[in-house]
Short mmCIF file of C-alpha atoms in Angstrom, two decimals:
data_model
loop_
_atom_site.label_atom_id
_atom_site.label_comp_id
_atom_site.label_asym_id
_atom_site.label_seq_id
_atom_site.Cartn_x
_atom_site.Cartn_y
_atom_site.Cartn_z
CA MET I 295 -19.21 5.87 5.23
CA THR I 296 -17.21 5.03 2.74
CA LEU I 297 -14.63 1.44 2.47
CA ALA I 298 -11.63 4.29 2.16
CA ARG I 299 -12.93 5.58 4.98
CA ASP I 300 -14.13 2.67 6.96
CA GLU I 301 -10.39 1.39 6.50
CA ARG I 302 -8.02 5.04 7.76
CA ALA I 303 -10.05 4.35 10.82
CA ALA I 304 -9.32 0.71 11.07
CA LEU I 305 -5.88 1.92 10.45
CA VAL I 306 -5.66 4.62 12.86
CA ASP I 307 -7.12 1.98 15.89
CA THR I 308 -4.18 0.13 15.20
CA MET I 309 -1.93 2.85 15.07
CA ARG I 310 -2.63 3.31 18.13
CA SER I 311 -2.62 0.05 19.43
CA VAL I 312 1.06 -0.97 18.84
CA GLY I 313 2.24 2.30 19.22
CA PRO I 314 4.67 4.79 17.54
CA ASP I 315 7.46 2.74 17.83
CA ALA I 316 6.22 -0.18 16.50
CA PRO I 317 7.85 -1.82 13.25
CA THR I 318 6.03 -2.08 9.57
CA MET I 319 6.54 -3.59 6.20
CA CYS I 320 8.48 0.05 5.09
CA GLU I 321 11.86 -0.91 6.01
CA GLY I 322 13.41 1.80 8.12
CA TRP I 323 9.78 2.95 8.91
CA THR I 324 8.42 2.70 12.39
CA VAL I 325 4.20 3.03 12.62
CA LYS I 326 5.06 7.04 13.41
CA ASP I 327 6.62 7.47 10.23
CA LEU I 328 4.57 6.07 8.22
CA ALA I 329 1.96 7.94 9.85
CA ALA I 330 4.09 11.08 8.68
CA HIS I 331 4.12 9.84 5.45
CA LEU I 332 0.41 9.37 5.29
CA VAL I 333 -0.46 13.07 6.90
CA VAL I 334 2.34 14.40 4.07
CA ARG I 335 0.40 13.38 1.22
CA GLU I 336 -2.37 14.31 1.90
CA ARG I 337 -1.32 17.93 3.58
CA ARG I 338 1.68 19.11 1.54
CA LEU I 339 1.12 18.78 -1.98
CA ASP I 340 4.36 19.62 -2.99
CA THR I 341 5.81 16.60 -1.72
CA GLY I 342 4.18 14.57 -4.21
CA PRO I 343 6.57 14.28 -7.00
CA GLY I 344 8.67 12.77 -4.48
CA ILE I 345 6.49 9.84 -3.87
CA MET I 346 7.74 8.58 -7.97
CA ILE I 347 10.15 10.52 -9.16
CA LYS I 348 13.68 10.04 -7.06
CA GLN I 349 15.07 13.68 -7.74
CA PHE I 350 12.36 15.18 -5.32
CA ALA I 351 12.39 12.40 -3.01
CA GLY I 352 15.15 14.42 -0.51
CA HIS I 353 12.49 17.17 -0.68
CA THR I 354 9.71 14.79 0.29
CA GLU I 355 11.14 13.03 3.21
CA SER I 356 13.14 15.98 4.58
CA VAL I 357 9.21 17.01 4.96
CA ARG I 358 7.78 13.97 6.16
CA ALA I 359 11.26 13.42 8.18
CA ALA I 360 10.05 16.91 9.84
CA ALA I 361 6.62 15.71 10.32
CA ALA I 362 6.98 12.20 12.55
CA THR I 363 8.48 15.30 15.22
CA GLU I 364 5.22 16.25 15.51
CA PRO I 365 3.54 14.98 18.74
CA TRP I 366 2.41 11.03 18.22
CA ASP I 367 -1.47 11.69 19.42
CA ASP I 368 -1.80 14.93 16.91
CA LEU I 369 -0.44 12.89 13.95
CA LEU I 370 -2.97 9.95 14.47
CA ALA I 371 -5.78 13.01 14.63
CA LYS I 372 -4.30 14.43 11.72
CA LEU I 373 -4.83 10.93 9.28
CA ALA I 374 -8.34 10.10 11.26
CA ASP I 375 -9.14 13.72 9.83
CA GLY I 376 -8.71 12.80 6.28
CA PRO I 377 -7.39 15.09 3.69
CA PRO I 378 -7.92 18.47 4.71
CA ILE I 379 -10.85 20.95 2.51
CA TYR I 380 -7.69 22.67 0.46
CA SER I 381 -6.25 18.86 -1.05
CA PRO I 382 -7.30 16.79 -4.16
CA PHE I 383 -7.69 14.04 -2.46
CA ARG I 384 -10.92 14.97 -0.51
CA LEU I 385 -12.82 14.91 -3.64
CA VAL I 386 -11.43 11.80 -4.22
CA ASP I 387 -10.61 9.35 -1.29
CA ARG I 388 -13.10 6.60 -2.11
CA TRP I 389 -10.66 6.10 -4.94
CA ALA I 390 -7.20 7.78 -4.62
CA ASN I 391 -6.50 6.62 -0.89
CA LEU I 392 -8.92 2.81 -0.51
CA ALA I 393 -5.59 1.18 -1.88
CA GLU I 394 -3.30 3.60 -0.19
CA MET I 395 -5.18 2.70 3.23
CA PHE I 396 -5.71 -0.76 2.99
CA VAL I 397 -1.79 -1.50 2.18
CA HIS I 398 -0.90 1.01 5.01
CA HIS I 399 -2.59 -0.67 6.93
CA GLU I 400 -1.11 -3.99 6.38
CA ASP I 401 1.72 -2.14 6.54
CA VAL I 402 1.40 -1.76 10.10
CA LEU I 403 -0.34 -5.38 10.82
CA ARG I 404 2.49 -7.30 9.25
CA GLY I 405 5.34 -4.97 10.19
CA GLY I 406 6.60 -8.15 12.64
CA ALA I 407 5.72 -10.92 10.63
CA ASP I 408 8.30 -13.91 10.07
CA LYS I 409 8.88 -13.42 6.35
CA GLY I 410 9.83 -16.75 5.81
CA GLY I 411 7.41 -18.33 8.57
CA PRO I 412 3.73 -19.31 9.17
CA TRP I 413 1.25 -16.28 8.93
CA GLN I 414 -2.40 -15.76 7.70
CA PRO I 415 -3.82 -12.01 6.09
CA ARG I 416 -6.72 -10.97 8.06
CA PRO I 417 -9.78 -11.81 6.30
CA LEU I 418 -11.66 -9.30 4.34
CA SER I 419 -15.37 -9.18 3.17
CA PRO I 420 -16.59 -9.33 -0.33
CA ASP I 421 -17.48 -6.11 -0.87
CA MET I 422 -13.58 -4.97 0.31
CA GLN I 423 -12.08 -7.36 -2.06
CA ASN I 424 -13.93 -6.57 -5.07
CA ALA I 425 -13.09 -3.03 -4.24
CA LEU I 426 -9.48 -3.97 -4.33
CA ALA I 427 -9.80 -5.26 -7.76
CA GLY I 428 -9.82 -1.72 -9.05
CA PRO I 429 -6.29 -0.77 -7.46
CA VAL I 430 -4.91 -4.07 -9.23
CA LYS I 431 -5.39 -3.17 -12.49
CA GLY I 432 -4.02 0.28 -12.18
CA MET I 433 -1.07 -0.30 -10.39
CA GLY I 434 -0.09 -3.52 -11.28
CA LYS I 435 0.39 -2.48 -14.72
CA LEU I 436 2.31 1.25 -13.30
CA THR I 437 4.45 -1.08 -11.02
CA LEU I 438 5.34 -4.09 -13.22
CA LYS I 439 6.44 -2.76 -15.84
CA ASP I 440 9.96 -3.52 -16.17
CA SER I 441 9.26 -6.62 -15.05
CA PRO I 442 11.94 -9.56 -15.70
CA ALA I 443 8.82 -11.65 -16.62
CA GLU I 444 5.32 -11.69 -18.16
CA ILE I 445 3.40 -11.71 -15.23
CA THR I 446 -0.79 -11.99 -14.84
CA LEU I 447 -2.20 -11.60 -11.51
CA ARG I 448 -5.08 -13.74 -11.22
CA THR I 449 -7.73 -14.25 -8.38
CA ARG I 450 -8.35 -17.59 -7.03
CA GLU I 451 -12.05 -17.71 -9.02
CA GLY I 452 -9.95 -17.54 -12.04
CA VAL I 453 -10.23 -13.98 -13.08
CA ASP I 454 -7.09 -12.15 -14.58
CA LEU I 455 -6.74 -8.69 -13.30
CA VAL I 456 -3.59 -7.90 -15.22
CA THR I 457 -0.75 -8.71 -17.18
CA ALA I 458 2.07 -6.53 -17.35
CA GLY I 459 6.09 -7.30 -18.02
CA ARG I 460 8.47 -8.76 -20.76
CA GLY I 461 9.58 -12.29 -20.93
CA ASP I 462 8.70 -15.84 -19.64
CA THR I 463 5.11 -16.17 -18.40
CA VAL I 464 4.54 -15.94 -14.77
CA VAL I 465 1.21 -15.90 -13.17
CA VAL I 466 0.17 -14.86 -9.05
CA THR I 467 -2.42 -16.13 -7.96
CA GLY I 468 -4.69 -14.27 -4.72
CA THR I 469 -7.24 -12.23 -3.88
CA PRO I 470 -7.23 -8.95 -4.87
CA GLY I 471 -6.08 -7.77 -1.40
CA GLU I 472 -3.04 -10.06 -1.11
CA LEU I 473 -2.43 -9.43 -5.47
CA VAL I 474 -2.52 -5.19 -4.39
CA LEU I 475 -0.03 -6.15 -2.01
CA PHE I 476 2.08 -8.20 -4.60
CA ALA I 477 2.38 -5.36 -6.96
CA PHE I 478 3.02 -3.15 -4.66
CA GLY I 479 6.16 -4.74 -3.54
CA ARG I 480 5.32 -5.78 -0.09
CA THR I 481 6.43 -9.37 1.82
CA PRO I 482 5.01 -11.34 3.16
CA VAL I 483 2.02 -11.97 1.34
CA ASP I 484 -0.11 -14.71 0.42
CA VAL I 485 0.17 -15.84 -2.91
CA GLU I 486 1.47 -18.65 -5.39
CA VAL I 487 3.81 -18.07 -8.26
CA GLU I 488 3.83 -20.31 -11.26
CA GLY I 489 5.77 -20.84 -14.35
CA ASP I 490 9.54 -21.96 -15.44
CA GLY I 491 11.59 -21.83 -12.18
CA PRO I 492 14.32 -19.81 -13.53
CA ALA I 493 11.22 -16.78 -14.41
CA VAL I 494 9.38 -17.28 -11.04
CA GLU I 495 13.22 -16.98 -9.20
CA ALA I 496 13.70 -13.79 -11.49
CA VAL I 497 10.31 -12.15 -10.63
CA LYS I 498 10.68 -13.11 -6.67
CA GLY I 499 13.81 -11.36 -6.46
CA ALA I 500 13.33 -8.24 -8.47
CA PRO I 501 11.93 -5.35 -7.10
CA ARG I 502 8.41 -3.93 -7.07
CA GLY I 503 6.73 -1.16 -6.30
CA PHE I 504 7.95 2.60 -6.33
#
């Protein structure tokens, strides 16, 4: 087993526990909607461009919506099985799917959390935190490049993982797991955002992710 497979199994267990109609951090999506997205991502390669390119998003969403009508247990079984043999994700699962499974697991776990209230993230193993530092570097450059400030994502140990964007300097400090979630635009997330007041407010209000 790899960390990506372990996180996939944990995600499926959590989805089964909360049920298909539970909320997620993906606005407008239930847990079943999210499961359909993950299944389609790995099994319908024609939907890939629509995840990042707006012109193709309609096709991607129509395929995902159709998948969301499948029986709940069937969707979970497909998600648990992982990428099929024809999917390129099968060869790169341990790298391409670690952050994907982690972020969407947190989407489910935090789906009902009060964004402005007290809240605690789940503990992660040192191995998992170390492994998530890689996606912070890769995804942070992509998702934060248009930020209204120059953002540095820094670990609690003082290691700068990535800097992106332009403008006044803002430092976002947290564990690699929380920094991944920040880079993907998730809320709530357990980080400290430091810098000049207007720059910090601009960063907090700016869209992130895809």
